[in-house]
């Protein structure tokens, strides 16, 4: 049976532990508030840079809301692709030049691969820009250098990848030893192209 001194000691220790936890929580809260805005600004900057990289002729980018039709949504899901933010690419005169779309493959070797692609009103893929990738060093992490340039200025409905050397506009040379990464990037691009085509055919989306 604990005596009175033992109980007092336990209460003191519990009080100290509670005070430490409370202070730590308050400090974390303050730090979170202090860093939230700078992080948001950096994220917005990264998005703007990605938009300009894939649509260099645009003067500004206007975010829109877009919900794919059921058939397209099902097809994208089967490809392991999720659409994110979508922007109209606007010229200096305010005329729409095309779209910038965020497309994410959930089937990368090391996790999600997030990229942006710019598609003109004529359906030409200007470029793609990979924002997030966590693939294997020396293999999948070569995607920005080895895969991205292959998508430049292509006007095709979709891409396939090959291990024997690209022989047409639709083919992409796979990264040696990183087929999973190649497939994930290709699917993300194809999913974005499908959404862009649906937008171009069916309207500009909702404000």
Short mmCIF file of C-alpha atoms in Angstrom, two decimals:
data_model
loop_
_atom_site.label_atom_id
_atom_site.label_comp_id
_atom_site.label_asym_id
_atom_site.label_seq_id
_atom_site.Cartn_x
_atom_site.Cartn_y
_atom_site.Cartn_z
CA UNK A 1 0.00 0.00 0.00
CA UNK A 2 1.44 3.36 -1.04
CA UNK A 3 1.96 5.89 1.71
CA UNK A 4 1.05 9.55 1.52
CA UNK A 5 4.55 10.59 0.41
CA UNK A 6 4.48 8.15 -2.49
CA UNK A 7 1.14 9.52 -3.68
CA UNK A 8 2.39 13.11 -3.45
CA UNK A 9 5.51 12.18 -5.42
CA UNK A 10 3.42 10.48 -8.12
CA UNK A 11 1.14 13.50 -8.40
CA UNK A 12 4.12 15.83 -8.71
CA UNK A 13 5.69 13.69 -11.42
CA UNK A 14 2.37 13.50 -13.28
CA UNK A 15 2.02 17.26 -13.01
CA UNK A 16 5.53 17.82 -14.36
CA UNK A 17 4.89 15.41 -17.24
CA UNK A 18 1.62 17.17 -18.05
CA UNK A 19 3.33 20.57 -17.99
CA UNK A 20 6.11 19.37 -20.31
CA UNK A 21 3.56 17.87 -22.73
CA UNK A 22 1.48 21.05 -22.67
CA UNK A 23 4.49 23.29 -23.30
CA UNK A 24 5.76 21.03 -26.10
CA UNK A 25 2.34 21.11 -27.73
CA UNK A 26 2.17 24.88 -27.50
CA UNK A 27 5.67 25.24 -28.97
CA UNK A 28 4.82 22.90 -31.85
CA UNK A 29 1.64 24.86 -32.48
CA UNK A 30 3.54 28.14 -32.61
CA UNK A 31 6.21 26.66 -34.92
CA UNK A 32 3.50 25.25 -37.19
CA UNK A 33 1.81 28.64 -37.46
CA UNK A 34 5.13 30.34 -38.16
CA UNK A 35 6.12 27.90 -40.91
CA UNK A 36 2.69 27.30 -42.50
CA UNK A 37 2.65 30.48 -44.57
CA UNK A 38 6.26 30.20 -45.85
CA UNK A 39 5.60 26.57 -46.80
CA UNK A 40 2.41 27.57 -48.63
CA UNK A 41 4.27 30.31 -50.51
CA UNK A 42 7.04 27.89 -51.53
CA UNK A 43 4.50 25.33 -52.70
CA UNK A 44 2.67 27.95 -54.78
CA UNK A 45 5.99 29.09 -56.23
CA UNK A 46 6.86 25.51 -57.21
CA UNK A 47 3.47 25.11 -58.91
CA UNK A 48 3.85 28.37 -60.83
CA UNK A 49 7.34 27.37 -61.94
CA UNK A 50 6.02 23.99 -63.10
CA UNK A 51 3.19 25.69 -65.01
CA UNK A 52 5.59 28.05 -66.76
CA UNK A 53 7.96 25.20 -67.54
CA UNK A 54 5.27 23.23 -69.36
CA UNK A 55 3.54 26.24 -70.91
CA UNK A 56 6.17 28.90 -71.52
CA UNK A 57 4.04 30.96 -73.90
CA UNK A 58 1.31 31.59 -71.32
CA UNK A 59 1.14 34.85 -69.41
CA UNK A 60 -0.95 33.59 -66.49
CA UNK A 61 -2.72 30.50 -65.19
CA UNK A 62 -6.32 30.35 -63.99
CA UNK A 63 -7.33 27.39 -61.81
CA UNK A 64 -10.59 25.69 -62.70
CA UNK A 65 -12.73 22.96 -61.21
CA UNK A 66 -13.15 19.82 -63.27
CA UNK A 67 -14.87 16.54 -62.50
CA UNK A 68 -14.23 13.77 -65.05
CA UNK A 69 -17.17 11.83 -66.45
CA UNK A 70 -17.73 8.42 -64.85
CA UNK A 71 -16.15 6.44 -67.71
CA UNK A 72 -13.01 8.58 -67.71
CA UNK A 73 -12.77 8.51 -63.93
CA UNK A 74 -12.96 4.71 -63.97
CA UNK A 75 -10.30 4.48 -66.69
CA UNK A 76 -7.96 6.79 -64.79
CA UNK A 77 -8.47 4.75 -61.62
CA UNK A 78 -7.59 1.57 -63.50
CA UNK A 79 -4.36 3.22 -64.63
CA UNK A 80 -3.48 4.23 -61.07
CA UNK A 81 -3.79 7.91 -62.00
CA UNK A 82 -5.32 10.76 -60.02
CA UNK A 83 -5.95 14.24 -61.38
CA UNK A 84 -5.06 17.23 -59.26
CA UNK A 85 -5.17 20.96 -59.95
CA UNK A 86 -6.04 22.08 -63.47
CA UNK A 87 -5.35 25.52 -64.93
CA UNK A 88 -6.27 27.39 -68.07
CA UNK A 89 -3.12 28.74 -69.69
CA UNK A 90 -3.89 32.32 -70.72
CA UNK A 91 -2.01 34.58 -73.12
CA UNK A 92 -1.28 38.27 -72.51
CA UNK A 93 -4.56 39.08 -74.30
CA UNK A 94 -6.51 36.80 -71.96
CA UNK A 95 -7.17 34.20 -74.66
CA UNK A 96 -6.91 30.57 -73.58
CA UNK A 97 -3.95 28.74 -75.11
CA UNK A 98 -4.58 25.36 -73.49
CA UNK A 99 -4.40 23.62 -70.14
CA UNK A 100 -1.90 22.74 -67.47
CA UNK A 101 -2.87 19.62 -65.54
CA UNK A 102 -1.50 17.98 -62.42
CA UNK A 103 -1.43 14.21 -62.79
CA UNK A 104 -0.31 11.73 -60.15
CA UNK A 105 0.61 8.10 -60.61
CA UNK A 106 0.05 6.11 -57.44
CA UNK A 107 2.03 3.18 -58.82
CA UNK A 108 5.62 4.41 -58.77
CA UNK A 109 8.21 2.01 -57.39
CA UNK A 110 8.86 4.28 -54.41
CA UNK A 111 5.47 5.93 -54.07
CA UNK A 112 3.48 8.63 -55.82
CA UNK A 113 4.93 10.41 -58.84
CA UNK A 114 3.42 13.88 -59.30
CA UNK A 115 3.88 15.71 -62.57
CA UNK A 116 2.47 18.64 -64.52
CA UNK A 117 1.82 18.66 -68.24
CA UNK A 118 0.93 21.48 -70.60
CA UNK A 119 -1.44 20.75 -73.48
CA UNK A 120 -2.28 23.31 -76.15
CA UNK A 121 -5.70 23.93 -77.72
CA UNK A 122 -4.50 21.81 -80.63
CA UNK A 123 -3.72 18.86 -78.37
CA UNK A 124 0.06 19.22 -78.48
CA UNK A 125 1.92 18.23 -75.34
CA UNK A 126 4.39 21.05 -74.77
CA UNK A 127 6.34 19.48 -71.91
CA UNK A 128 6.01 17.70 -68.61
CA UNK A 129 7.59 18.61 -65.26
CA UNK A 130 7.99 16.15 -62.39
CA UNK A 131 7.30 17.78 -59.03
CA UNK A 132 7.47 14.78 -56.69
CA UNK A 133 9.34 11.51 -57.14
CA UNK A 134 10.92 9.07 -54.68
CA UNK A 135 12.24 6.31 -56.89
CA UNK A 136 15.46 4.30 -56.63
CA UNK A 137 18.64 6.35 -56.95
CA UNK A 138 20.44 5.71 -60.24
CA UNK A 139 17.37 4.02 -61.72
CA UNK A 140 13.89 5.52 -61.35
CA UNK A 141 15.33 8.82 -60.13
CA UNK A 142 16.74 9.27 -63.64
CA UNK A 143 13.19 9.97 -64.87
CA UNK A 144 13.54 13.78 -64.95
CA UNK A 145 16.63 13.48 -67.15
CA UNK A 146 15.79 10.45 -69.27
CA UNK A 147 12.00 10.43 -69.58
CA UNK A 148 10.88 14.06 -69.39
CA UNK A 149 12.68 15.26 -72.58
CA UNK A 150 11.06 12.47 -74.61
CA UNK A 151 7.59 13.98 -74.13
CA UNK A 152 8.57 17.40 -75.48
CA UNK A 153 6.34 18.89 -78.18
CA UNK A 154 4.48 15.70 -79.09
CA UNK A 155 1.00 15.60 -80.61
CA UNK A 156 -0.27 12.09 -79.99
CA UNK A 157 -3.32 10.57 -78.34
CA UNK A 158 -1.27 8.49 -75.91
CA UNK A 159 2.20 7.08 -75.29
CA UNK A 160 3.60 3.60 -74.90
CA UNK A 161 7.04 2.64 -73.61
CA UNK A 162 9.53 0.27 -75.18
CA UNK A 163 12.76 -1.40 -74.15
CA UNK A 164 14.06 -1.74 -77.70
CA UNK A 165 14.33 1.90 -78.77
CA UNK A 166 11.56 4.32 -79.69
CA UNK A 167 10.56 4.02 -83.34
CA UNK A 168 7.63 6.48 -83.43
CA UNK A 169 6.30 9.64 -81.81
CA UNK A 170 4.10 7.56 -79.51
CA UNK A 171 6.96 5.49 -78.09
CA UNK A 172 9.09 6.36 -75.08
CA UNK A 173 12.41 4.67 -74.33
CA UNK A 174 12.13 2.99 -70.94
CA UNK A 175 14.78 3.61 -68.30
CA UNK A 176 16.97 0.51 -68.12
CA UNK A 177 16.16 -1.36 -64.91
CA UNK A 178 13.27 0.98 -64.03
CA UNK A 179 10.28 -0.29 -65.98
CA UNK A 180 7.90 0.36 -63.08
CA UNK A 181 8.91 4.02 -62.94
CA UNK A 182 8.68 4.35 -66.72
CA UNK A 183 5.19 2.85 -66.72
CA UNK A 184 4.06 5.10 -63.87
CA UNK A 185 5.28 8.28 -65.57
CA UNK A 186 3.80 7.21 -68.93
CA UNK A 187 0.44 6.44 -67.33
CA UNK A 188 0.41 9.79 -65.51
CA UNK A 189 1.06 11.58 -68.81
CA UNK A 190 -1.56 9.54 -70.65
CA UNK A 191 -4.11 10.22 -67.93
CA UNK A 192 -3.43 13.93 -68.15
CA UNK A 193 -3.76 13.83 -71.94
CA UNK A 194 -7.11 12.05 -71.68
CA UNK A 195 -8.41 14.68 -69.27
CA UNK A 196 -7.09 17.51 -71.46
CA UNK A 197 -8.80 16.03 -74.52
CA UNK A 198 -12.07 15.73 -72.61
CA UNK A 199 -11.78 19.36 -71.56
CA UNK A 200 -10.98 20.53 -75.07
CA UNK A 201 -13.89 18.58 -76.53
CA UNK A 202 -16.46 19.22 -73.83
CA UNK A 203 -15.76 22.72 -72.57
CA UNK A 204 -13.45 24.56 -70.25
CA UNK A 205 -14.69 23.16 -66.95
CA UNK A 206 -16.41 24.95 -64.13
CA UNK A 207 -15.15 28.12 -62.50
#
